[in-house]
PDB file of C-alpha atoms in Angstrom:
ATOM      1  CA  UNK C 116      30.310 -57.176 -27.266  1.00  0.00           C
ATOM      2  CA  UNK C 117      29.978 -54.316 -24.833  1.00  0.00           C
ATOM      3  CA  UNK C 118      28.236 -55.984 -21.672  1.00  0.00           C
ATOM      4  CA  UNK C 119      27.069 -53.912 -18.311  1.00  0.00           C
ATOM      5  CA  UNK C 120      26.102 -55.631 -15.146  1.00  0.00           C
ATOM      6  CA  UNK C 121      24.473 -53.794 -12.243  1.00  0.00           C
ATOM      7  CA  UNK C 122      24.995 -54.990  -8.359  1.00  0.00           C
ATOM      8  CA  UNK C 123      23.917 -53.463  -4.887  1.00  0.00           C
ATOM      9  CA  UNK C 124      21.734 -54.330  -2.543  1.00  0.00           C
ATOM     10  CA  UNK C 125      18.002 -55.620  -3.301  1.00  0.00           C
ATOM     11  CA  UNK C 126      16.618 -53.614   0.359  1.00  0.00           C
ATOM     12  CA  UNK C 127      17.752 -50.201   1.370  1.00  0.00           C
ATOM     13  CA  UNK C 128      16.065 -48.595   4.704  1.00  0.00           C
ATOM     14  CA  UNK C 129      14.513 -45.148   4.488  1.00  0.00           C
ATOM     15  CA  UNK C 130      16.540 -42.360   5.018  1.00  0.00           C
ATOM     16  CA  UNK C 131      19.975 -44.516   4.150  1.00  0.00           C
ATOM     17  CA  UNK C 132      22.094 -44.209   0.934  1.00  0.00           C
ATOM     18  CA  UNK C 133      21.401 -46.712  -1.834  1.00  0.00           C
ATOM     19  CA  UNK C 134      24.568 -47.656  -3.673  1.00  0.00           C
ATOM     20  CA  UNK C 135      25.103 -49.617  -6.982  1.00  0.00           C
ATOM     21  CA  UNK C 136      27.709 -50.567  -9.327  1.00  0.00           C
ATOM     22  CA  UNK C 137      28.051 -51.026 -12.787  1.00  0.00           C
ATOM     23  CA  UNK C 138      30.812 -53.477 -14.032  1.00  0.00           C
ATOM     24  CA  UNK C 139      31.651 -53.040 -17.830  1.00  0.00           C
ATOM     25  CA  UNK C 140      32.712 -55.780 -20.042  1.00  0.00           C
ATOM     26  CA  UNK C 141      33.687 -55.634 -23.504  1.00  0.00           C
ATOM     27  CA  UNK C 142      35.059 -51.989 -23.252  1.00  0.00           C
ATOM     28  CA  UNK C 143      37.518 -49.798 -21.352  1.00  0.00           C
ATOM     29  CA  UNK C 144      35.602 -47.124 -20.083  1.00  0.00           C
ATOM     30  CA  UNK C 145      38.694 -45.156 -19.917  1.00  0.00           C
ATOM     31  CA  UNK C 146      38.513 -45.223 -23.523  1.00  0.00           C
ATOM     32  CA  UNK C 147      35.233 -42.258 -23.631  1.00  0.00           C
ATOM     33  CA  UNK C 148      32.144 -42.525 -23.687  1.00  0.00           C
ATOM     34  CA  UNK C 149      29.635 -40.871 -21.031  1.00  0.00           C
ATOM     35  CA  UNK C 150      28.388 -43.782 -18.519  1.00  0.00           C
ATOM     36  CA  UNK C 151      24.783 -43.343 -16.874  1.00  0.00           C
ATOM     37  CA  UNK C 152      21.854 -44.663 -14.365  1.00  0.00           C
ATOM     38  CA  UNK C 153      18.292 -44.565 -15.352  1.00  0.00           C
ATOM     39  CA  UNK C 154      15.448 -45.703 -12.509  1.00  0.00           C
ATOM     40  CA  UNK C 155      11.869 -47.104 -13.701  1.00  0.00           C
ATOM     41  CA  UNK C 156       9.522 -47.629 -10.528  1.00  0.00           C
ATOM     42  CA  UNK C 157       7.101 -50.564 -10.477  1.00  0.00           C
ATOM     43  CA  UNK C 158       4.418 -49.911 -13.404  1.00  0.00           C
ATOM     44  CA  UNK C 159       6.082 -46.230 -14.287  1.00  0.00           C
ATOM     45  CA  UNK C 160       8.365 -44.824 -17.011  1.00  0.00           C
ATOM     46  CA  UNK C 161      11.847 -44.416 -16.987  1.00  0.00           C
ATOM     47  CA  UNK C 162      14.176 -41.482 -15.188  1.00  0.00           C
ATOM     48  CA  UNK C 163      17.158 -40.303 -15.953  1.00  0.00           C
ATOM     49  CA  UNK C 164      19.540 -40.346 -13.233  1.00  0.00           C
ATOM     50  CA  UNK C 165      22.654 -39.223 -14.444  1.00  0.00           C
ATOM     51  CA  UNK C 166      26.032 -39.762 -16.242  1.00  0.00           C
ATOM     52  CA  UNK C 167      29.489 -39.349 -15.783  1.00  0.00           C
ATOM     53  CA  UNK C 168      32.103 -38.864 -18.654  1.00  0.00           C
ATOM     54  CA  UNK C 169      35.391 -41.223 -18.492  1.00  0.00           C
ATOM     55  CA  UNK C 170      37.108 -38.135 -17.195  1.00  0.00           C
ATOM     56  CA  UNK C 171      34.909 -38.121 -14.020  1.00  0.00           C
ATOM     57  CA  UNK C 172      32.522 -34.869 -15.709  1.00  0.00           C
ATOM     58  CA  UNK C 173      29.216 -35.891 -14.312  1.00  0.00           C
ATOM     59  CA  UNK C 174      25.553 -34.324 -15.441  1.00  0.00           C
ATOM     60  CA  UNK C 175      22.663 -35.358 -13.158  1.00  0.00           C
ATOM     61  CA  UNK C 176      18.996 -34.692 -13.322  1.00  0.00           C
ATOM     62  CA  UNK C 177      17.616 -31.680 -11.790  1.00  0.00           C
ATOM     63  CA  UNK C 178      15.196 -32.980  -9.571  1.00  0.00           C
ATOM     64  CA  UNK C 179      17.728 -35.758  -8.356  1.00  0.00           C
ATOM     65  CA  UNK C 180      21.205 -33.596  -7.853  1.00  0.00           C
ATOM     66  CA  UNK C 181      21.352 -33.112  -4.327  1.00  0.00           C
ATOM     67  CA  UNK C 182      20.831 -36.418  -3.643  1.00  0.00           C
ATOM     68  CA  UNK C 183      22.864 -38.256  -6.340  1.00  0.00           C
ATOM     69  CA  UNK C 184      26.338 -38.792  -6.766  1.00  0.00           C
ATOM     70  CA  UNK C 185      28.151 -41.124  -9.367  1.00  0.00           C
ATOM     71  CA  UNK C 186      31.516 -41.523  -9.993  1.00  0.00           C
ATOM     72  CA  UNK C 187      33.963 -43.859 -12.052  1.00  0.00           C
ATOM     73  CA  UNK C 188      36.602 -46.408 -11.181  1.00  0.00           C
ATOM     74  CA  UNK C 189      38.670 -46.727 -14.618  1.00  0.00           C
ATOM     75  CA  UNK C 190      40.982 -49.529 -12.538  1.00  0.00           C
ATOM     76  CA  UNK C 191      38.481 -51.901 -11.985  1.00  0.00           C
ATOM     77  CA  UNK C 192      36.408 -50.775 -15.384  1.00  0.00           C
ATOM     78  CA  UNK C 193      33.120 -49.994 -13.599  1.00  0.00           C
ATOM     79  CA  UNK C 194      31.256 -46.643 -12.200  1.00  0.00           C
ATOM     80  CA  UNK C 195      28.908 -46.287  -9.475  1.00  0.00           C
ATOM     81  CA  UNK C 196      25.724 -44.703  -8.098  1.00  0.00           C
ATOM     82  CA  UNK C 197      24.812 -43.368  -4.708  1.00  0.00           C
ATOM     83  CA  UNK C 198      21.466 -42.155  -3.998  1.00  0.00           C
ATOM     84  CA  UNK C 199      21.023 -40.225  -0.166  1.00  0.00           C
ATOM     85  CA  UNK C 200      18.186 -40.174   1.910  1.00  0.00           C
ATOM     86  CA  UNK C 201      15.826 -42.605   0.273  1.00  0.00           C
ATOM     87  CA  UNK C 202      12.425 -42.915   0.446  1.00  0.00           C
ATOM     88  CA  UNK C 203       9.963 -45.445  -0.843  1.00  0.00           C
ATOM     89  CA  UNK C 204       9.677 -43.529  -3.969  1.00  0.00           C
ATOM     90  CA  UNK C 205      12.918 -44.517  -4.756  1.00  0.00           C
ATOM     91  CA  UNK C 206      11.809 -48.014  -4.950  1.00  0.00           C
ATOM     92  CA  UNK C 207      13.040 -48.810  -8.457  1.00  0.00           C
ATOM     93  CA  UNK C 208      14.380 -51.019 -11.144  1.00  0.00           C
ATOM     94  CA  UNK C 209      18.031 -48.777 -11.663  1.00  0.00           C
ATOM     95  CA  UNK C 210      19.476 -49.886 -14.907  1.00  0.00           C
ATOM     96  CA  UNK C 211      23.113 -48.934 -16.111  1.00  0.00           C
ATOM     97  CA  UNK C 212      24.303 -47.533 -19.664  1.00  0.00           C
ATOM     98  CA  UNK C 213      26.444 -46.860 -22.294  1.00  0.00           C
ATOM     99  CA  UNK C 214      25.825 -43.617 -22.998  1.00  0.00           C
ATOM    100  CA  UNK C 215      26.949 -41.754 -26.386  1.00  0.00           C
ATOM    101  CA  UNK C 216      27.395 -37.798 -26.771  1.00  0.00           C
ATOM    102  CA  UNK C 217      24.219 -37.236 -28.526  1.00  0.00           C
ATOM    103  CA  UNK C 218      22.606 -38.693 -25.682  1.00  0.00           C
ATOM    104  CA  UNK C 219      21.428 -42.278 -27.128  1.00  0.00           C
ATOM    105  CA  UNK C 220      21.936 -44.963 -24.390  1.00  0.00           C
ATOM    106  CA  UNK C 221      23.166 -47.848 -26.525  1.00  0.00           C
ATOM    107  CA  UNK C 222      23.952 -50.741 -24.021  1.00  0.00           C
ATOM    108  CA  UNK C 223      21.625 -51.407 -21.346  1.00  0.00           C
ATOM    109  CA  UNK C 224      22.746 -53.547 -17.944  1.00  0.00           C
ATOM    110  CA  UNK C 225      19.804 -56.091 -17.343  1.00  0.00           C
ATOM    111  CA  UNK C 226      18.435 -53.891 -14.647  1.00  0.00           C
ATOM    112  CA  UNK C 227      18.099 -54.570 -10.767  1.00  0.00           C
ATOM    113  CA  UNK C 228      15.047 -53.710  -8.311  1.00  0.00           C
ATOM    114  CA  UNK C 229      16.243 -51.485  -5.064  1.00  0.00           C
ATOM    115  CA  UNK C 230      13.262 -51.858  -2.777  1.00  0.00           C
ATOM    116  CA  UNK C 231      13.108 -48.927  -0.058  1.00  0.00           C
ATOM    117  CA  UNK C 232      11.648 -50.463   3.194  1.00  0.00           C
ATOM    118  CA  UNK C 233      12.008 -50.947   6.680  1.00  0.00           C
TER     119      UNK C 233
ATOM    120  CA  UNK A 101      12.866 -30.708 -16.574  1.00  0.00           C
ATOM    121  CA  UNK A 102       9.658 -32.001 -17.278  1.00  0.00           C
ATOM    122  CA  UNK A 103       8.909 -35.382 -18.999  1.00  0.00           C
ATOM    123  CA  UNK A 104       8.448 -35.319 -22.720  1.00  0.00           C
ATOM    124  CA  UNK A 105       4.572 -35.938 -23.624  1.00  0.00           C
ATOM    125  CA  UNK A 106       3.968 -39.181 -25.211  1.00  0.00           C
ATOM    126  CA  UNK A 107       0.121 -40.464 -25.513  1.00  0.00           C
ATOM    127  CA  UNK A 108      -0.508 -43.367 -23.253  1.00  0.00           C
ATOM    128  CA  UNK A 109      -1.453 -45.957 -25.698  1.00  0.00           C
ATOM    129  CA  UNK A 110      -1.354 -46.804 -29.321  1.00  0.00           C
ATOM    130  CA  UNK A 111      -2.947 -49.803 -31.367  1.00  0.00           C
ATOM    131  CA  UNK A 112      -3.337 -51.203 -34.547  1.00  0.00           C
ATOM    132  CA  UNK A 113      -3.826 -54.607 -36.735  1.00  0.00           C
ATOM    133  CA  UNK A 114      -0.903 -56.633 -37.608  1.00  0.00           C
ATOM    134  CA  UNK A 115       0.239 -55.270 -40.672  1.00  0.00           C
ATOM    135  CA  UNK A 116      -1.160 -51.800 -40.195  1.00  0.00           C
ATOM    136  CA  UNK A 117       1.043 -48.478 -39.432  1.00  0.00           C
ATOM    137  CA  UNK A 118       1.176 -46.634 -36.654  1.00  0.00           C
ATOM    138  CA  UNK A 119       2.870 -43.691 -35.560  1.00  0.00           C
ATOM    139  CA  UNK A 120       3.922 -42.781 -31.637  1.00  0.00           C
ATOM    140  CA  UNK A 121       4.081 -38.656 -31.162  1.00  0.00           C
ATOM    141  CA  UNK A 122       6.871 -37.295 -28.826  1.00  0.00           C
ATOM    142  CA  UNK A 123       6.299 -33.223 -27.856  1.00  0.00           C
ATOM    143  CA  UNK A 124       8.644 -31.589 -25.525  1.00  0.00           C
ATOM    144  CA  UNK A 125      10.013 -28.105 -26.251  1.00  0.00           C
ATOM    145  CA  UNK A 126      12.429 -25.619 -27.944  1.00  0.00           C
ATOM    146  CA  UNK A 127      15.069 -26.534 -25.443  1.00  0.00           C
ATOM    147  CA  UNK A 128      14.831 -30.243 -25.964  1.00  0.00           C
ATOM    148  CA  UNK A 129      13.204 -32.264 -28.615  1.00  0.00           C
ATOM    149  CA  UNK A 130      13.063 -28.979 -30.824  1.00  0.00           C
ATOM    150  CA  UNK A 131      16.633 -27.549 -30.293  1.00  0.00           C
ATOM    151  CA  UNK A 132      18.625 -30.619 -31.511  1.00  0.00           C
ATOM    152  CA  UNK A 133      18.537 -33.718 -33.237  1.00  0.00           C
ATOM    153  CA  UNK A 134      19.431 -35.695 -30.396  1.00  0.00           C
ATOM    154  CA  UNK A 135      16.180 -37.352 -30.441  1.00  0.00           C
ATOM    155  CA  UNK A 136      16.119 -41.465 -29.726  1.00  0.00           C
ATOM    156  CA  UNK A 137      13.500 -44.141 -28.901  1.00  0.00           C
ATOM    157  CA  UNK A 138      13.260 -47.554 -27.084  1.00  0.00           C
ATOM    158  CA  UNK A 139      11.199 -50.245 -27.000  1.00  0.00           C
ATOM    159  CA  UNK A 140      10.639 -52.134 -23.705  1.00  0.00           C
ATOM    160  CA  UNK A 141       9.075 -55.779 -23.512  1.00  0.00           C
ATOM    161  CA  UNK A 142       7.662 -56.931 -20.154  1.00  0.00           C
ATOM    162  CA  UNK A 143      10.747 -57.346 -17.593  1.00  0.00           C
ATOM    163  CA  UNK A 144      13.554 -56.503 -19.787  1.00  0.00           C
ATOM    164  CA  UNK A 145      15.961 -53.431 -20.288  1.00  0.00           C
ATOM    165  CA  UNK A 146      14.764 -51.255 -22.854  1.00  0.00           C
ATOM    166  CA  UNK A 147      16.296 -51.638 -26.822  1.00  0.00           C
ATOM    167  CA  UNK A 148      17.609 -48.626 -28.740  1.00  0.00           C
ATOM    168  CA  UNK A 149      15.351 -48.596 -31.787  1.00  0.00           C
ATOM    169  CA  UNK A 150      16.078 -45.424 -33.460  1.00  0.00           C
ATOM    170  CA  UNK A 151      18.712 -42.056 -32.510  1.00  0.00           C
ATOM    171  CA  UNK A 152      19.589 -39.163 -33.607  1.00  0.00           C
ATOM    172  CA  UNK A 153      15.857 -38.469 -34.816  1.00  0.00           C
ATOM    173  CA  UNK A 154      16.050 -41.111 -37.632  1.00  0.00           C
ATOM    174  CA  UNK A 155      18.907 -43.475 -37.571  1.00  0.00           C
ATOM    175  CA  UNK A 156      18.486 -47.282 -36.946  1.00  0.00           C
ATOM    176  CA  UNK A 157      21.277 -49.490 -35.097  1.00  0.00           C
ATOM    177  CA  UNK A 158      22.691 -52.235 -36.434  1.00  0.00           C
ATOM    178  CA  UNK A 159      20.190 -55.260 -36.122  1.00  0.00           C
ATOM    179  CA  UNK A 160      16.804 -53.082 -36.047  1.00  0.00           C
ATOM    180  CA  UNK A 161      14.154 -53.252 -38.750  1.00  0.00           C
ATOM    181  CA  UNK A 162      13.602 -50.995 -41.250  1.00  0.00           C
ATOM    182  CA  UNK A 163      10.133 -51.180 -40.467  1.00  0.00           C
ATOM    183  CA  UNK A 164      11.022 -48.653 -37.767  1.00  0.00           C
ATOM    184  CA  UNK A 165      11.547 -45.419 -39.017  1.00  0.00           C
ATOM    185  CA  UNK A 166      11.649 -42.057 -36.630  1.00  0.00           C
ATOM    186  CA  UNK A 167      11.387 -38.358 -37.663  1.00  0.00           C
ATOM    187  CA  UNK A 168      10.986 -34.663 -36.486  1.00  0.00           C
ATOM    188  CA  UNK A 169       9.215 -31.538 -36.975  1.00  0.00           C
ATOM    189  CA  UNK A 170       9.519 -28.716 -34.625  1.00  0.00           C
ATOM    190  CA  UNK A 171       8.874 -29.676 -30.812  1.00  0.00           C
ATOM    191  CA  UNK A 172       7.622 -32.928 -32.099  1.00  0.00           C
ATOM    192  CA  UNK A 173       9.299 -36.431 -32.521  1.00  0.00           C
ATOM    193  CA  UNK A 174       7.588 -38.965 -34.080  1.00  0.00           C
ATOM    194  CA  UNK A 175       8.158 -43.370 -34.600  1.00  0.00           C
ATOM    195  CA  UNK A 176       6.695 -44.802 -37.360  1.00  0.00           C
ATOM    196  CA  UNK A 177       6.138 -48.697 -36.906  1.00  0.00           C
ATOM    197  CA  UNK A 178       5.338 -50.122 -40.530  1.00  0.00           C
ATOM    198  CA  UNK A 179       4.037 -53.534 -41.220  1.00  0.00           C
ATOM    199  CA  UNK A 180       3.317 -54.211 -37.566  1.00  0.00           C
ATOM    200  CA  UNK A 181       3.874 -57.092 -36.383  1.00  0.00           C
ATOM    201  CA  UNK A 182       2.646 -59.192 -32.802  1.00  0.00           C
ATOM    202  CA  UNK A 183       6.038 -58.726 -31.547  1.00  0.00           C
ATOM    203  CA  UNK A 184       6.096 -54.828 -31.749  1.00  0.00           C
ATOM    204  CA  UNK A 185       3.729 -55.369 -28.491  1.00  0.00           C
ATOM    205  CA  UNK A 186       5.688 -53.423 -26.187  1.00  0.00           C
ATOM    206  CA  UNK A 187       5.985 -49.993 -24.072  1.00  0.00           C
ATOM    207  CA  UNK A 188       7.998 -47.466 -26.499  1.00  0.00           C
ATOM    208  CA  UNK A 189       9.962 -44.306 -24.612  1.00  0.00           C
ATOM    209  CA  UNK A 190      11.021 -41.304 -26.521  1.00  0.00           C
ATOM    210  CA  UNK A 191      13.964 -39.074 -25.224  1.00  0.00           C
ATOM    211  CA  UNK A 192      15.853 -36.227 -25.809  1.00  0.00           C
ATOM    212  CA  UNK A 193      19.403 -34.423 -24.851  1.00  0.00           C
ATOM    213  CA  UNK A 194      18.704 -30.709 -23.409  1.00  0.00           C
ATOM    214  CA  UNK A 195      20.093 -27.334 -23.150  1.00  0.00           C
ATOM    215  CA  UNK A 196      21.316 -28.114 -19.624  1.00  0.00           C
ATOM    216  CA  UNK A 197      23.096 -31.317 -20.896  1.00  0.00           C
ATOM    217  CA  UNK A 198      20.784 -33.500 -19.499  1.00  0.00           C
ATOM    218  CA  UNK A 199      18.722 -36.164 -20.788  1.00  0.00           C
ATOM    219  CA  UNK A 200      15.004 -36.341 -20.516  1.00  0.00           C
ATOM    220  CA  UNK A 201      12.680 -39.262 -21.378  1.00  0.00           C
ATOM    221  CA  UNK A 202       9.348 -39.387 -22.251  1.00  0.00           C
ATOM    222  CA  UNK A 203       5.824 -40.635 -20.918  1.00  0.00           C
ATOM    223  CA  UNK A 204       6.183 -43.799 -22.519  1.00  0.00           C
ATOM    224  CA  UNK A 205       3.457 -45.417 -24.900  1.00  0.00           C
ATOM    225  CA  UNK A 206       2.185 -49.006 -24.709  1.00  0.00           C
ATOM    226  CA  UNK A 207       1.725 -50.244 -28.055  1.00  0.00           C
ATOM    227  CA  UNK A 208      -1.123 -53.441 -28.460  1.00  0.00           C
ATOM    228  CA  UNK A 209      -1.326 -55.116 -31.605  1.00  0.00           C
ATOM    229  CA  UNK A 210      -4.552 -55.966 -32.390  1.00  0.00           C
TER     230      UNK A 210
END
């Protein structure tokens, strides 16, 4: 059973970088696959972050790329997420995912809140 | 990329049908059949319920059953039941190789 776990810290400062990673279980990324980050603030719908393809190929949202940057560690079977100059309206639940080509996100980490304060 | 449009609520009687719209555009929802939905219960990760516009995972009802037409997506919920109460998302691949969700509707059963 394909299992993803997210971890970072719970309280980022404004204007730092908010980093996460995702540990996979159950799979070897380095098998395929595209791996990605979704967001869902407090009360809101979700956001696409971005995705990154076992190779290291990564595909981020528009409105997000300058800020974003996710990349893979095949040794230690996990991939990561860094998010730049944060603001409270980062303040999120950021999940992790399995994601397949057609773009279905099929395993789902259990989610962890990143609150933006100082 | 904008959000795809999803209306904000939906309701109906146990038992009862009810159908959840998804519109985005030719370079989304209308361009390929990449189309998949979620359901999302209070505080937990959302659950793949249909993909590829009408295909059910392993484990998921066949009283959820998802289709297309143009721009539009649609879920059909069948035979609802109390614990279909949940937020649904659409979402879509795009022509940048993206992905792009939707509004998100919160279905109440009655």
């Amino acid at each position: 059973q394909v299992q993803l776990q997210e971890s970072g810290p719970g309280l980022v400062k404004p204007s730092e970088t908010l980093s996460l990673t995702c540990a996979v279980s159950g799979y070897s990324i380095s098998s395929g696959y595209y791996w990605g980050w979704i967001r869902q603030p407090p009360g809101k719908g979700l956001e696409w972050i971005g995705s990154i393809y076992h190779s290291g190929s990564t595909y981020y949202n528009p409105s997000l790329k300058s800020r974003v940057t996710i990349s893979v560690d095949t040794s230690k079977n996990q991939f990561s997420l860094k998010l730049s100059s944060v603001t409270a309206a980062d303040t999120a639940v950021y999940y992790c995912a399995r994601q397949r080509s057609s773009a279905r996100l099929d395993y789902w980490g259990q989610g962890t809140l990143v609150t933006v304060s100082s | 990329q904008s959000a795809l449009t999803q209306p904000a609520s939906v309701s109906g009687s146990p038992g009862q049908s009810i159908t959840i719209s998804c519109t985005g555009t030719s370079s989304d929802v209308g361009g390929y059949n990449y189309v998949s939905w979620y359901q999302q219960h209070p505080g937990k990760a959302p659950k793949l319920m249909i993909y590829d516009v009408s295909n059910r995972p392993s484990g998921v009802s066949n009283r959820f059953s998802g289709s297309k037409s143009g721009n539009t997506a649609s879920l059909t919920i069948s035979g609802l039941q109390a614990e279909d109460e949940a937020d649904y998302y659409c979402s879509s691949y795009t022509s940048s190789s993206t992905l792009v969700f939707g509004t998100g509707t919160k279905v109440t059963v009655l």
